[in-house]
Short mmCIF file of C-alpha atoms and ligand atoms in Angstrom, two decimals:
data_model
loop_
_atom_site.label_atom_id
_atom_site.label_comp_id
_atom_site.label_asym_id
_atom_site.label_seq_id
_atom_site.Cartn_x
_atom_site.Cartn_y
_atom_site.Cartn_z
CA MET W 1 0.02 0.36 -0.06
CA ARG W 2 2.72 2.36 1.12
CA ARG W 3 4.15 2.14 -1.99
CA GLU W 4 1.38 2.02 -4.30
CA ASN W 5 0.98 5.63 -2.29
CA LYS W 6 4.98 6.45 -3.38
CA GLU W 7 4.42 5.97 -6.65
CA LYS W 8 1.38 7.66 -7.74
CA LYS W 9 3.25 10.95 -5.94
CA GLU W 10 5.92 10.77 -8.45
CA GLN W 11 3.06 10.97 -11.24
CA ILE W 12 2.69 13.86 -12.85
CA ILE W 13 -0.37 15.63 -13.49
CA PHE W 14 -0.64 18.63 -15.33
CA SER W 15 -4.10 21.16 -16.77
CA GLY W 16 -4.91 24.55 -17.75
CA ILE W 17 -7.55 27.64 -18.18
CA GLN W 18 -7.28 30.05 -20.31
CA PRO W 19 -8.24 33.27 -19.14
CA SER W 20 -10.96 34.13 -21.97
CA GLY W 21 -13.25 35.14 -19.74
CA ASN W 22 -14.69 34.85 -16.49
CA LEU W 23 -15.03 31.74 -15.11
CA ASN W 24 -17.94 29.60 -14.64
CA ILE W 25 -18.96 26.63 -12.14
CA GLY W 26 -18.73 24.56 -15.28
CA ASN W 27 -14.44 25.33 -14.36
CA TYR W 28 -14.56 24.47 -11.90
CA ILE W 29 -16.77 21.86 -11.88
CA GLY W 30 -15.76 19.82 -14.58
CA ALA W 31 -11.71 21.12 -13.86
CA ILE W 32 -10.44 22.92 -11.00
CA SER W 33 -12.65 21.05 -8.57
CA GLN W 34 -10.56 18.08 -9.70
CA TRP W 35 -7.53 18.96 -9.48
CA VAL W 36 -7.54 20.29 -5.49
CA LYS W 37 -8.12 16.71 -5.02
CA MET W 38 -5.14 15.71 -6.42
CA GLN W 39 -2.48 17.95 -5.39
CA ASP W 40 -1.30 15.52 -2.06
CA LYS W 41 -1.08 12.19 -4.55
CA TYR W 42 0.66 13.49 -7.81
CA HIS W 43 3.12 15.76 -8.11
CA CYS W 44 0.65 18.31 -10.32
CA ILE W 45 1.31 21.45 -12.18
CA PHE W 46 -1.18 24.04 -12.95
CA SER W 47 -0.79 26.43 -15.69
CA ILE W 48 -2.86 29.66 -17.15
CA VAL W 49 -2.46 29.35 -20.21
CA ASP W 50 -2.85 32.47 -21.76
CA TYR W 51 -1.27 31.93 -25.48
CA HIS W 52 -4.71 30.04 -25.72
CA ALA W 53 -6.27 32.21 -24.88
CA ILE W 54 -5.53 34.92 -27.86
CA THR W 55 -6.29 31.82 -30.89
CA ILE W 56 -9.18 34.17 -30.20
CA LYS W 57 -9.26 37.87 -29.80
CA GLN W 58 -8.40 39.62 -26.79
CA ASP W 59 -8.36 42.71 -25.41
CA PRO W 60 -4.80 43.56 -24.09
CA ASN W 61 -5.62 45.58 -20.75
CA LEU W 62 -9.11 42.52 -19.79
CA LEU W 63 -6.56 40.02 -20.88
CA ARG W 64 -3.83 41.43 -18.37
CA GLN W 65 -5.91 41.27 -15.76
CA ARG W 66 -7.86 38.22 -16.27
CA ILE W 67 -4.09 36.47 -15.40
CA ILE W 68 -4.49 37.70 -11.84
CA GLU W 69 -8.09 37.33 -11.97
CA VAL W 70 -7.21 32.58 -12.70
CA THR W 71 -4.62 32.33 -10.62
CA LYS W 72 -6.28 34.15 -8.07
CA ILE W 73 -9.28 31.28 -8.83
CA TYR W 74 -7.09 28.25 -8.29
CA LEU W 75 -5.89 29.77 -4.73
CA ALA W 76 -8.71 30.61 -4.05
CA ALA W 77 -10.48 27.09 -5.06
CA GLY W 78 -7.62 25.29 -3.06
CA ILE W 79 -4.64 24.70 -5.31
CA ASP W 80 -1.99 25.57 -3.02
CA SER W 81 1.15 27.37 -4.41
CA GLN W 82 3.82 25.15 -1.92
CA GLN W 83 2.12 21.70 -3.20
CA SER W 84 1.84 22.72 -6.91
CA ILE W 85 3.71 24.32 -9.52
CA ILE W 86 1.06 27.14 -10.59
CA PHE W 87 2.65 29.18 -14.33
CA GLN W 88 1.83 31.18 -16.70
CA GLN W 89 2.10 30.06 -20.02
CA SER W 90 3.06 33.14 -21.90
CA THR W 91 6.66 32.92 -19.37
CA ILE W 92 8.28 29.33 -20.95
CA PRO W 93 8.84 30.75 -23.96
CA ALA W 94 9.80 26.34 -24.55
CA HIS W 95 5.89 25.81 -24.50
CA THR W 96 5.51 28.19 -28.16
CA GLU W 97 9.65 26.48 -29.34
CA LEU W 98 8.24 22.91 -29.17
CA ALA W 99 4.36 23.66 -30.46
CA TRP W 100 6.62 25.02 -33.27
CA ILE W 101 8.52 21.58 -33.80
CA LEU W 102 5.69 19.38 -33.17
CA ASN W 103 3.76 21.37 -35.63
CA CYS W 104 6.28 19.75 -38.45
CA TYR W 105 6.77 16.78 -36.24
CA GLY W 106 3.69 14.30 -34.99
CA ALA W 107 1.07 16.71 -35.95
CA HIS W 108 -0.99 16.29 -39.85
CA ILE W 109 -3.40 18.02 -40.93
CA ALA W 110 -5.72 14.99 -40.97
CA ASP W 111 -5.87 15.48 -36.83
CA LEU W 112 -6.50 18.96 -36.77
CA ASN W 113 -8.89 18.61 -39.31
CA LYS W 114 -11.35 16.49 -36.78
CA MET W 115 -11.34 18.85 -33.79
CA THR W 116 -14.78 19.61 -32.63
CA GLN W 117 -13.80 22.54 -30.84
CA PHE W 118 -12.49 23.63 -33.45
CA LYS W 119 -15.34 23.19 -35.76
CA THR W 120 -18.02 24.83 -33.43
CA LYS W 121 -15.63 27.87 -32.51
CA ALA W 122 -14.20 28.38 -35.58
CA GLY W 123 -18.17 27.82 -37.51
CA GLU W 124 -19.18 29.30 -41.24
CA HIS W 125 -16.05 31.15 -40.55
CA GLN W 126 -13.25 28.16 -40.94
CA GLU W 127 -10.95 29.68 -43.57
CA THR W 128 -10.76 32.91 -42.01
CA VAL W 129 -10.33 32.74 -38.50
CA SER W 130 -6.86 32.89 -37.24
CA VAL W 131 -4.32 30.03 -37.58
CA GLY W 132 -3.86 29.69 -34.17
CA LEU W 133 -7.24 28.56 -33.22
CA TYR W 134 -7.00 25.92 -35.86
CA ASP W 135 -3.08 24.88 -34.53
CA TYR W 136 -4.44 25.76 -30.52
CA PRO W 137 -4.09 21.81 -29.38
CA VAL W 138 -0.56 21.58 -30.64
CA LEU W 139 0.17 24.01 -28.36
CA MET W 140 -2.04 21.92 -25.91
CA ALA W 141 0.11 18.72 -27.03
CA ALA W 142 3.29 20.39 -26.03
CA ASP W 143 2.01 21.91 -22.29
CA ILE W 144 1.74 18.34 -21.77
CA LEU W 145 4.74 16.53 -23.38
CA LEU W 146 7.53 19.03 -21.37
CA TYR W 147 6.30 18.04 -18.19
CA ASN W 148 6.27 13.88 -18.71
CA THR W 149 2.94 14.27 -18.14
CA ASP W 150 1.29 11.30 -16.69
CA LEU W 151 -2.62 12.74 -16.53
CA VAL W 152 -4.36 15.59 -17.88
CA PRO W 153 -7.82 16.31 -15.42
CA VAL W 154 -9.66 18.04 -18.08
CA GLY W 155 -13.42 18.05 -18.57
CA GLU W 156 -15.28 15.84 -21.82
CA ASP W 157 -14.86 18.71 -23.79
CA GLN W 158 -11.09 18.18 -23.73
CA LYS W 159 -10.50 15.09 -23.75
CA GLN W 160 -9.98 14.86 -27.91
CA HIS W 161 -7.11 17.54 -27.59
CA VAL W 162 -5.47 15.46 -25.03
CA GLU W 163 -5.99 12.48 -26.78
CA LEU W 164 -4.27 14.12 -30.83
CA ALA W 165 -1.37 15.14 -27.53
CA ARG W 166 -1.31 11.44 -27.29
CA ASP W 167 -1.05 9.75 -30.95
CA ILE W 168 2.04 13.03 -31.01
CA ALA W 169 3.71 11.73 -28.71
CA ARG W 170 3.84 8.43 -29.87
CA ARG W 171 4.67 9.80 -33.22
CA PHE W 172 7.70 11.83 -32.47
CA ASN W 173 8.50 8.24 -30.14
CA ASN W 174 8.44 6.29 -33.34
CA GLU W 175 10.55 8.39 -35.53
CA PHE W 176 13.77 9.36 -32.12
CA GLY W 177 12.53 7.18 -29.70
CA GLU W 178 10.99 6.62 -26.10
CA ILE W 179 11.15 10.53 -25.21
CA PHE W 180 7.79 11.62 -24.87
CA LYS W 181 5.50 10.07 -21.96
CA ILE W 182 2.06 9.07 -22.70
CA PRO W 183 -0.40 11.38 -20.90
CA GLN W 184 -3.41 10.24 -19.92
CA PRO W 185 -6.79 11.47 -20.17
CA VAL W 186 -9.40 12.27 -16.30
CA VAL W 187 -12.64 12.89 -16.81
CA ARG W 188 -14.44 12.88 -13.96
CA LYS W 189 -17.63 10.83 -14.00
CA ASP W 190 -20.83 13.31 -12.84
CA GLY W 191 -19.99 17.02 -13.47
CA ALA W 192 -17.96 16.05 -16.88
CA ARG W 193 -19.91 18.52 -18.61
CA ILE W 194 -22.64 21.53 -17.04
CA MET W 195 -25.12 22.31 -19.57
CA SER W 196 -26.11 26.23 -20.30
CA LEU W 197 -28.73 27.75 -17.71
CA LEU W 198 -30.72 28.26 -20.58
CA ASP W 199 -29.62 25.55 -23.36
CA PRO W 200 -29.07 21.91 -22.06
CA THR W 201 -28.40 20.80 -24.82
CA LYS W 202 -24.88 23.41 -24.90
CA LYS W 203 -21.79 22.79 -22.90
CA MET W 204 -22.34 26.01 -20.38
CA SER W 205 -18.82 28.04 -21.69
CA LYS W 206 -17.22 31.48 -20.29
CA SER W 207 -17.12 32.91 -24.31
CA ASP W 208 -20.88 32.37 -24.21
CA ASP W 209 -22.67 35.82 -25.76
CA ASN W 210 -25.16 35.54 -23.24
CA GLN W 211 -23.84 35.37 -19.94
CA ASN W 212 -26.86 34.28 -18.33
CA ASN W 213 -25.71 30.55 -19.41
CA ALA W 214 -23.72 30.27 -16.91
CA ILE W 215 -22.18 31.55 -13.07
CA ALA W 216 -19.47 33.48 -12.74
CA LEU W 217 -17.61 32.61 -10.10
CA LEU W 218 -17.31 36.59 -9.24
CA ASP W 219 -21.28 36.86 -9.70
CA SER W 220 -22.69 38.74 -7.01
CA LEU W 221 -24.38 36.22 -4.71
CA GLU W 222 -27.72 38.27 -6.28
CA LEU W 223 -27.24 37.66 -9.43
CA ALA W 224 -26.17 34.38 -8.83
CA GLN W 225 -29.05 33.73 -7.41
CA LYS W 226 -31.34 35.34 -10.92
CA LYS W 227 -29.99 33.30 -13.06
CA ILE W 228 -30.57 30.04 -11.48
CA MET W 229 -34.52 31.28 -10.77
CA LYS W 230 -34.58 31.68 -15.22
CA ALA W 231 -32.93 29.24 -16.06
CA VAL W 232 -35.26 26.24 -18.06
CA THR W 233 -36.57 23.57 -16.95
CA ASP W 234 -38.21 20.55 -18.54
CA SER W 235 -42.28 20.47 -19.28
CA GLY W 236 -43.24 18.39 -15.38
CA SER W 237 -43.07 19.31 -12.32
CA GLU W 238 -41.18 16.41 -10.65
CA ILE W 239 -37.59 16.43 -10.18
CA GLU W 240 -35.82 13.65 -11.75
CA TYR W 241 -32.34 12.59 -13.12
CA ASP W 242 -33.27 11.68 -16.59
CA LEU W 243 -30.67 12.90 -19.04
CA GLU W 244 -33.15 12.38 -22.41
CA ASN W 245 -36.90 13.85 -21.01
CA LYS W 246 -35.50 16.29 -18.81
CA PRO W 247 -32.02 17.11 -19.56
CA ALA W 248 -32.21 20.17 -17.71
CA LEU W 249 -33.27 19.31 -14.59
CA SER W 250 -30.54 17.05 -15.03
CA ASN W 251 -28.00 19.69 -15.10
CA LEU W 252 -30.00 21.59 -12.38
CA LEU W 253 -29.71 18.28 -9.86
CA THR W 254 -25.83 17.82 -11.21
CA ILE W 255 -24.80 21.33 -10.02
CA TYR W 256 -26.99 20.86 -6.77
CA ALA W 257 -24.61 18.05 -6.03
CA ILE W 258 -21.45 19.46 -6.37
CA LEU W 259 -22.09 22.74 -5.07
CA GLY W 260 -23.66 21.17 -2.09
CA ASN W 261 -22.32 18.10 -1.20
CA ARG W 262 -24.92 15.53 -1.98
CA GLU W 263 -25.78 12.34 -3.72
CA ILE W 264 -28.40 12.85 -6.80
CA PRO W 265 -30.61 10.23 -6.16
CA ARG W 266 -30.54 11.32 -2.62
CA LEU W 267 -31.45 15.08 -3.51
CA VAL W 268 -34.47 13.63 -5.97
CA LYS W 269 -36.39 11.10 -2.89
CA ASP W 270 -36.07 14.39 -0.70
CA TYR W 271 -38.09 16.77 -4.04
CA ARG W 272 -40.93 14.11 -4.62
CA GLY W 273 -43.39 16.26 -4.96
CA GLN W 274 -42.48 19.15 -4.04
CA GLY W 275 -41.90 21.15 -7.70
CA TYR W 276 -39.20 22.58 -9.27
CA GLY W 277 -40.44 26.64 -7.68
CA LYS W 278 -38.76 24.78 -3.69
CA PHE W 279 -36.11 22.48 -6.02
CA LYS W 280 -34.26 26.29 -7.63
CA LYS W 281 -34.83 27.98 -4.44
CA ASP W 282 -33.04 25.77 -2.14
CA LEU W 283 -30.04 25.19 -5.26
CA ALA W 284 -30.20 28.80 -5.45
CA LYS W 285 -29.66 28.71 -1.62
CA VAL W 286 -26.80 26.75 -1.82
CA VAL W 287 -24.93 27.85 -5.28
CA GLU W 288 -24.93 31.11 -3.32
CA LYS W 289 -23.45 29.96 -0.25
CA PHE W 290 -21.01 27.95 -2.55
CA LEU W 291 -19.84 31.69 -4.26
CA HIS W 292 -19.83 33.27 -0.53
CA ASN W 293 -17.34 30.89 0.47
CA PHE W 294 -15.21 30.80 -2.27
CA GLN W 295 -15.63 34.25 -2.82
CA GLU W 296 -15.20 35.49 0.59
CA LYS W 297 -11.26 33.06 0.62
CA TYR W 298 -10.43 34.82 -3.22
CA ASN W 299 -10.94 38.89 -1.74
CA ASN W 300 -7.77 37.41 0.49
CA ILE W 301 -5.80 37.02 -1.87
CA SER W 302 -3.98 40.79 -2.45
CA ASP W 303 -1.78 41.21 -6.39
CA ASN W 304 0.69 40.66 -5.24
CA ASP W 305 0.64 37.38 -4.13
CA VAL W 306 -0.32 36.17 -6.91
CA ARG W 307 3.24 37.52 -9.16
CA GLN W 308 5.71 36.01 -6.83
CA ILE W 309 2.81 33.10 -6.82
CA LEU W 310 3.44 33.66 -10.43
CA GLU W 311 7.37 33.75 -10.99
CA GLU W 312 8.53 31.05 -8.48
CA GLY W 313 5.97 29.53 -10.17
CA ARG W 314 8.00 30.41 -13.96
CA ILE W 315 11.16 28.78 -12.03
CA LYS W 316 10.22 25.94 -10.79
CA ALA W 317 8.04 24.80 -14.53
CA GLU W 318 11.26 26.79 -16.52
CA ALA W 319 13.81 24.29 -14.96
CA LEU W 320 11.50 21.40 -15.87
CA ALA W 321 10.39 22.58 -19.37
CA SER W 322 13.78 23.14 -20.43
CA GLN W 323 15.96 19.91 -19.42
CA LYS W 324 12.76 18.59 -22.23
CA LEU W 325 13.57 20.96 -24.54
CA SER W 326 16.75 20.75 -25.33
CA GLU W 327 16.97 16.90 -25.93
CA VAL W 328 14.57 17.39 -28.27
CA ARG W 329 16.15 20.30 -29.88
CA LYS W 330 19.71 17.42 -29.91
CA LEU W 331 17.32 14.90 -31.27
CA ILE W 332 16.06 16.77 -34.38
CA GLY W 333 19.51 18.22 -35.27
CA VAL W 334 19.59 21.57 -34.47
CA ARG W 335 22.29 21.96 -31.78
P1 ATP T 1 -14.49 28.88 -23.52
O1 ATP T 1 -16.33 28.48 -23.65
O2 ATP T 1 -13.74 30.55 -23.81
O3 ATP T 1 -14.04 28.40 -24.44
P2 ATP T 1 -14.60 27.33 -21.72
O4 ATP T 1 -15.71 28.37 -20.46
O5 ATP T 1 -14.79 26.13 -22.22
O6 ATP T 1 -13.45 28.67 -22.45
P3 ATP T 1 -11.46 25.90 -20.68
O7 ATP T 1 -10.45 27.89 -20.58
O8 ATP T 1 -11.79 25.69 -22.35
O9 ATP T 1 -13.25 26.82 -20.53
O10 ATP T 1 -11.51 25.35 -19.87
C1 ATP T 1 -10.78 25.36 -19.04
C2 ATP T 1 -11.97 23.81 -18.15
O11 ATP T 1 -12.97 23.22 -17.54
C3 ATP T 1 -11.01 22.36 -19.43
O12 ATP T 1 -10.24 21.45 -18.98
C4 ATP T 1 -12.82 22.05 -19.41
O13 ATP T 1 -13.32 20.21 -19.70
C5 ATP T 1 -14.07 22.98 -18.57
N1 ATP T 1 -14.86 22.53 -18.47
C6 ATP T 1 -15.39 24.06 -19.17
N2 ATP T 1 -16.26 23.93 -19.48
C7 ATP T 1 -16.88 23.25 -18.90
C8 ATP T 1 -18.72 22.84 -18.48
N3 ATP T 1 -18.89 23.07 -18.74
N4 ATP T 1 -18.12 21.29 -17.53
C9 ATP T 1 -17.44 20.97 -17.30
N5 ATP T 1 -15.90 21.35 -17.25
C10 ATP T 1 -16.09 22.08 -18.20
N1 LTN T 2 -7.42 23.94 -23.77
C1 LTN T 2 -7.52 23.54 -22.28
C2 LTN T 2 -6.26 24.66 -22.23
C3 LTN T 2 -5.26 23.72 -21.55
C4 LTN T 2 -4.69 22.32 -21.21
C5 LTN T 2 -3.56 22.09 -21.79
C6 LTN T 2 -5.54 21.48 -21.04
C7 LTN T 2 -4.64 24.46 -22.34
N2 LTN T 2 -3.60 23.72 -22.00
C8 LTN T 2 -2.34 21.34 -21.25
C9 LTN T 2 -5.28 20.51 -20.02
C10 LTN T 2 -3.82 20.22 -19.78
C11 LTN T 2 -9.17 24.17 -21.91
O1 LTN T 2 -10.11 23.67 -21.59
N3 LTN T 2 -10.03 24.56 -23.04
#
C-alpha cells in the first residue's frame, strides 16, 4: 500500500485554463475541483494558458487582468502554491518552441481537421479564423509533453485534445525513441460537462455571448440567484434525474449535488412532489453559499501575492521544461 502511494506521488499531473472570460461553475466542477483533490497524491502543475486565450481576439488590458484573476481563482479554490506549481504559460518560451517542433514532427493536418472544438469555434468562418485557433491543440500537446505528464484532468470537451497529444507523442517517439511520456486524460464521472442554464444541449461556456448561460465564480450572490431562477426547466413538474427526457433538470441536480455535497438519488427522494419552484430556490441558496465562501477567499489574495506565486512557479516549471526541450532540440538536429 505504501509503495502504491509512493508510485502515485511520482506521477505528474498537468492542466490549464485559458484566461479568456469569467470562469464559471462549469470550469470549477469539470476541472479545478478535480485538481484540488489530486494535489496530495501527485506532483501537480497548473498553468494559466494565455497563449491559448489569444487564439480568439482578446482586449490586452482585460487579458492582463484576467491572468491575475484566474490565478486567484486557482488559489481560492484550494490549489496550494507550496505543493503544486502554478505558472503563466507565456512566461516559458519552451511551450511555443515545442509546439512549433511538434507542428513539424507528429501533428498531421488530418488530425486537426477532426477537432470538434475548432469546428464549433470557427463555425462558418473556418477559412478566416486565425491559424492559431486551428493549431491550438498542438500548443496544448506541447504543454502536456514538456513535463513528462502522466495524467491530464479536464472536462469532457478537452478529451479529444488530450488524445491528440497522445498520438503526437507516439509518432515522435516512433521516430526518435522514448522521449515523451504518453499522457492520459482524466474526466470525472458526474459533472464533466455542465450544461448551459439556458440551453441544456449546449455546454456552459465562459465565452458564450449570453452571460445568463453560466454562473461565474465572481458573480454577485444576487445575480447568481437570478440566473438560477431564470434557468430553463423541462416540461412536467417532478424532480427527476433523466438525461434524455429532463436534461435541464438533470443538469441542475448535478450542480446541486456537487456544490452542495449531496447525492443525486437522495436529492430526488427529498424533493419528491415538491415541484420546480422550491427546488430552484434551494439550489439558489446552495450556489450562493458556495460562492460566498469562495469569494471570501478570493478577496483575501492580493495582486502582489499572485505576481510572486507566478514568478516562483515560472522558475520551477522552466527548469523542467528546458530540460525536455534541450533533449528534443538535439534529437531533431538543431543542436
Ligand atoms: P471557452 O468557452 O472560452 O472555450 P470554457 O468555459 O470551455 O471556455 P476552457 O478554458 O476551455 O473553458 O476550459 C477550462 C477547463 O474547464 C477545461 O478542463 C474544460 O474541459 C473545463 N470545462 C469548461 N466548461 C465546462 C463545463 N461546462 N463543464 C465541465 N467542465 C468544463
Ligand atoms: N485547451 C484547454 C486548456 C489547456 C490545457 C492544456 C488543459 C491548454 N493547455 C494542457 C490541459 C492540459 C481548455 O480547457 N480549453
